[in-house]
Short mmCIF file of C-alpha atoms in Angstrom, two decimals:
data_model
loop_
_atom_site.label_atom_id
_atom_site.label_comp_id
_atom_site.label_asym_id
_atom_site.label_seq_id
_atom_site.Cartn_x
_atom_site.Cartn_y
_atom_site.Cartn_z
CA GLY C 24 37.03 40.74 -12.19
CA GLU C 25 34.89 41.21 -15.30
CA SER C 26 35.94 39.47 -18.47
CA VAL C 27 35.56 40.53 -22.05
CA GLY C 28 34.85 38.08 -24.82
CA LEU C 29 34.56 34.33 -24.70
CA HIS C 30 37.25 33.41 -22.20
CA LEU C 31 36.34 33.32 -18.55
CA PRO C 32 39.05 34.32 -16.12
CA THR C 33 40.10 31.24 -14.19
CA LEU C 34 41.31 31.00 -10.64
CA SER C 35 43.15 27.82 -9.72
CA VAL C 36 43.66 27.03 -6.04
CA GLN C 37 44.86 24.10 -4.03
CA GLU C 38 42.33 22.23 -1.92
CA GLY C 39 42.33 23.68 1.57
CA ASP C 40 43.56 27.10 0.52
CA ASN C 41 41.41 30.22 0.64
CA SER C 42 39.97 31.63 -2.59
CA ILE C 43 39.20 35.23 -3.46
CA ILE C 44 37.02 35.99 -6.45
CA ASN C 45 36.61 39.58 -7.56
CA CYS C 46 33.88 41.44 -9.37
CA ALA C 47 33.62 45.02 -10.60
CA TYR C 48 30.03 46.22 -10.83
CA SER C 49 28.85 48.85 -13.21
CA ASN C 50 26.48 51.21 -11.49
CA SER C 51 27.04 53.27 -8.37
CA ALA C 52 23.26 53.33 -7.81
CA SER C 53 23.09 49.56 -7.35
CA ASP C 54 22.13 48.79 -3.79
CA TYR C 55 21.91 45.04 -3.55
CA PHE C 56 24.34 42.37 -4.67
CA ILE C 57 24.30 38.60 -4.84
CA TRP C 58 26.94 36.00 -5.52
CA TYR C 59 25.87 32.92 -7.47
CA LYS C 60 27.61 29.61 -8.09
CA GLN C 61 27.00 27.73 -11.31
CA GLU C 62 28.11 24.14 -11.69
CA SER C 63 28.50 22.65 -15.13
CA GLY C 64 25.16 21.98 -16.80
CA LYS C 65 23.12 23.53 -14.01
CA GLY C 66 21.41 26.79 -13.23
CA PRO C 67 23.03 29.34 -10.90
CA GLN C 68 22.58 28.87 -7.15
CA PHE C 69 22.51 31.57 -4.50
CA ILE C 70 25.56 31.78 -2.25
CA ILE C 71 25.39 35.01 -0.32
CA ASP C 72 24.04 38.54 -0.63
CA ILE C 73 24.93 41.99 0.66
CA ARG C 74 23.18 45.33 0.75
CA SER C 75 24.87 48.61 -0.01
CA ASN C 76 24.67 49.77 3.61
CA MET C 77 27.09 46.99 4.58
CA ASP C 78 30.79 46.47 3.88
CA LYS C 79 31.04 42.83 4.82
CA ARG C 80 28.81 39.84 5.31
CA GLN C 81 29.74 36.35 6.37
CA GLY C 82 28.15 33.02 5.72
CA GLN C 83 29.28 29.47 6.12
CA ARG C 84 32.84 29.41 4.76
CA VAL C 85 32.07 32.43 2.56
CA THR C 86 32.52 36.15 3.08
CA VAL C 87 31.48 38.94 0.75
CA LEU C 88 33.19 42.32 0.85
CA LEU C 89 31.74 45.43 -0.75
CA ASN C 90 33.78 48.52 -1.61
CA LYS C 91 31.37 51.12 -2.91
CA THR C 92 34.10 53.69 -3.50
CA VAL C 93 35.62 51.65 -6.30
CA LYS C 94 32.49 49.64 -7.14
CA HIS C 95 34.08 46.34 -6.25
CA LEU C 96 32.83 43.11 -4.72
CA SER C 97 34.81 40.14 -3.60
CA LEU C 98 33.85 36.64 -2.54
CA GLN C 99 36.16 34.85 -0.17
CA ILE C 100 35.86 31.10 0.23
CA ALA C 101 37.66 29.59 3.18
CA ALA C 102 39.27 26.14 3.03
CA THR C 103 38.30 25.62 -0.60
CA GLN C 104 37.04 22.14 -1.44
CA PRO C 105 36.77 20.26 -4.75
CA GLY C 106 32.99 20.77 -4.60
CA ASP C 107 33.58 24.50 -4.83
CA SER C 108 34.79 24.12 -8.42
CA ALA C 109 32.30 26.08 -10.51
CA VAL C 110 31.76 29.41 -12.22
CA TYR C 111 30.98 32.26 -9.84
CA PHE C 112 28.92 35.28 -10.84
CA CYS C 113 28.19 38.49 -9.07
CA ALA C 114 24.86 40.15 -9.77
CA GLU C 115 23.75 43.70 -8.99
CA ASP C 116 20.23 44.98 -8.46
CA LEU C 117 19.84 48.50 -9.70
CA TYR C 118 17.42 50.76 -7.87
CA ASN C 119 15.96 47.98 -5.78
CA PHE C 120 13.84 46.59 -8.60
CA ASN C 121 14.88 42.94 -8.16
CA LYS C 122 16.07 43.06 -11.76
CA PHE C 123 19.55 41.66 -11.58
CA TYR C 124 22.46 42.30 -13.93
CA PHE C 125 25.12 39.63 -13.96
CA GLY C 126 28.86 39.88 -14.40
CA SER C 127 30.56 37.55 -16.85
CA GLY C 128 31.86 35.18 -14.18
CA THR C 129 35.06 33.64 -12.88
CA LYS C 130 35.83 29.95 -13.11
CA LEU C 131 37.21 28.45 -9.90
CA ASN C 132 39.28 25.33 -10.35
CA VAL C 133 40.18 23.49 -7.14
CA LYS C 134 43.13 21.15 -7.41
CA PRO C 135 43.15 18.14 -5.06
CA ASN F 26 9.01 20.36 -4.37
CA ALA F 27 10.03 20.81 -8.01
CA GLY F 28 11.04 24.49 -7.78
CA VAL F 29 11.54 25.95 -11.27
CA THR F 30 11.02 23.59 -14.20
CA GLN F 31 11.89 24.39 -17.80
CA THR F 32 10.73 22.53 -20.89
CA PRO F 33 12.15 21.50 -23.23
CA LYS F 34 15.71 21.00 -22.04
CA PHE F 35 17.13 20.74 -25.55
CA ARG F 36 15.87 21.91 -28.93
CA VAL F 37 17.29 22.31 -32.41
CA LEU F 38 15.57 24.73 -34.77
CA LYS F 39 16.09 25.85 -38.32
CA THR F 40 16.36 29.54 -39.08
CA GLY F 41 12.90 31.06 -39.32
CA GLN F 42 11.12 28.44 -37.22
CA SER F 43 9.20 29.38 -34.12
CA MET F 44 9.08 27.81 -30.71
CA THR F 45 8.04 28.41 -27.12
CA LEU F 46 9.97 27.68 -23.95
CA LEU F 47 7.86 26.98 -20.90
CA CYS F 48 8.84 27.84 -17.35
CA ALA F 49 6.79 26.64 -14.41
CA GLN F 50 7.35 27.39 -10.72
CA ASP F 51 5.53 25.89 -7.77
CA MET F 52 6.75 28.31 -5.08
CA ASN F 53 3.99 30.91 -5.53
CA HIS F 54 6.60 33.49 -6.56
CA GLU F 55 5.48 36.82 -7.94
CA TYR F 56 8.50 37.64 -10.08
CA MET F 57 9.70 35.55 -13.00
CA TYR F 58 12.57 36.11 -15.42
CA TRP F 59 14.07 34.80 -18.62
CA TYR F 60 17.84 35.03 -19.08
CA ARG F 61 20.13 33.84 -21.82
CA GLN F 62 23.68 32.68 -21.30
CA ASP F 63 26.25 32.58 -24.07
CA PRO F 64 29.66 30.85 -23.85
CA GLY F 65 32.04 32.62 -21.49
CA MET F 66 29.50 35.23 -20.57
CA GLY F 67 27.19 36.01 -17.74
CA LEU F 68 23.43 35.89 -17.86
CA ARG F 69 21.60 38.61 -19.76
CA LEU F 70 18.02 39.46 -18.91
CA ILE F 71 15.60 39.07 -21.82
CA HIS F 72 12.20 39.77 -20.25
CA TYR F 73 10.71 39.62 -16.81
CA SER F 74 7.36 39.72 -15.09
CA VAL F 75 6.38 41.22 -11.75
CA GLY F 76 3.08 39.40 -11.56
CA GLU F 77 0.38 37.56 -13.43
CA GLY F 78 -0.62 39.41 -16.59
CA THR F 79 2.44 41.69 -16.60
CA THR F 80 5.66 41.59 -18.61
CA ALA F 81 8.55 43.98 -19.14
CA LYS F 82 11.67 44.18 -21.29
CA GLY F 83 15.13 43.43 -19.99
CA GLU F 84 18.54 44.04 -21.53
CA VAL F 85 18.15 41.97 -24.72
CA PRO F 86 14.44 41.67 -25.57
CA ASP F 87 14.60 41.87 -29.38
CA GLY F 88 13.42 38.75 -31.18
CA TYR F 89 11.58 37.38 -28.14
CA ASN F 90 8.09 37.64 -26.75
CA VAL F 91 6.76 36.51 -23.38
CA SER F 92 3.47 35.89 -21.67
CA ARG F 93 2.42 35.41 -18.04
CA LEU F 94 -1.19 34.29 -18.22
CA LYS F 95 -0.92 32.27 -15.02
CA LYS F 96 1.14 33.16 -11.97
CA GLN F 97 3.05 29.89 -12.04
CA ASN F 98 3.98 29.96 -15.74
CA PHE F 99 6.19 32.25 -17.82
CA LEU F 100 6.48 31.51 -21.53
CA LEU F 101 9.30 32.68 -23.80
CA GLY F 102 8.56 32.70 -27.52
CA LEU F 103 10.77 32.98 -30.56
CA GLU F 104 8.65 33.90 -33.57
CA SER F 105 11.37 33.55 -36.21
CA ALA F 106 14.51 31.95 -34.83
CA ALA F 107 17.94 33.24 -35.88
CA PRO F 108 21.38 31.66 -35.37
CA SER F 109 22.20 34.52 -32.99
CA GLN F 110 19.58 33.10 -30.64
CA THR F 111 21.58 29.92 -30.14
CA SER F 112 22.12 29.97 -26.40
CA VAL F 113 21.24 28.42 -23.09
CA TYR F 114 18.08 29.93 -21.65
CA PHE F 115 17.43 30.10 -17.94
CA CYS F 116 14.19 30.87 -16.22
CA ALA F 117 14.18 32.17 -12.66
CA SER F 118 11.67 33.26 -10.06
CA SER F 119 11.74 35.25 -6.86
CA LEU F 120 9.26 35.77 -4.09
CA ILE F 121 8.65 39.51 -4.42
CA GLY F 122 10.63 42.46 -5.69
CA GLY F 123 12.85 44.87 -3.87
CA ASN F 124 15.91 43.47 -2.13
CA THR F 125 14.19 40.32 -1.04
CA GLY F 126 16.95 37.99 -2.02
CA GLU F 127 17.71 35.19 -4.29
CA LEU F 128 16.51 34.16 -7.67
CA PHE F 129 15.68 30.49 -8.01
CA PHE F 130 16.83 29.16 -11.35
CA GLY F 131 15.75 26.29 -13.53
CA GLU F 132 18.20 23.85 -15.04
CA GLY F 133 18.32 25.63 -18.39
CA SER F 134 17.13 24.99 -21.94
CA ARG F 135 19.77 24.61 -24.62
CA LEU F 136 18.62 25.97 -27.97
CA THR F 137 20.53 25.59 -31.22
CA VAL F 138 19.41 27.48 -34.32
CA LEU F 139 20.88 26.17 -37.57
#
């Protein structure tokens, strides 16, 4: 979920296990959401998106779930690999303006 | 295809100095953005542009100015740098507005203000 202050929440998983990363978004009017992955020293990269008229969307090894009732997103990564180690951000687009607001991120640490 | 290119990648300034960060994209994208990222935090939107000649304020615009004179370039200026502006700055672009998908990010520019 969201973090406060300088310390990112960290999720440690064993290689091959499934990972679930959570995000609470702020505005019930947001209608488009994206998950980004940021590796150390790099800019964020798009993983998967979902619109507010959907509850679930699947990609390659990733699934995003949206619960509008509690304003919650989750990113599920199947068979987590060492290359998945990164910081993951959710971003919400308020009112369809393509102006994204980012959460503070979760660090995923994959242990071999 | 270079994508989104930021220059410079690193810069150290003294308090009160000015500088400009340049962002260039070669994807013919309409929208461009400047974000800052502080340790342990997500990205915060400084300014953005929905097309050549237009700019708008984001979440944290104070102390920054921007210009979009050419579609492919988006400049971020600091007129009088302050230590609070020490951060990593990311430029991004997207094709058009309105639920069209991803932002393409540059590699970041690390700025330290002493």
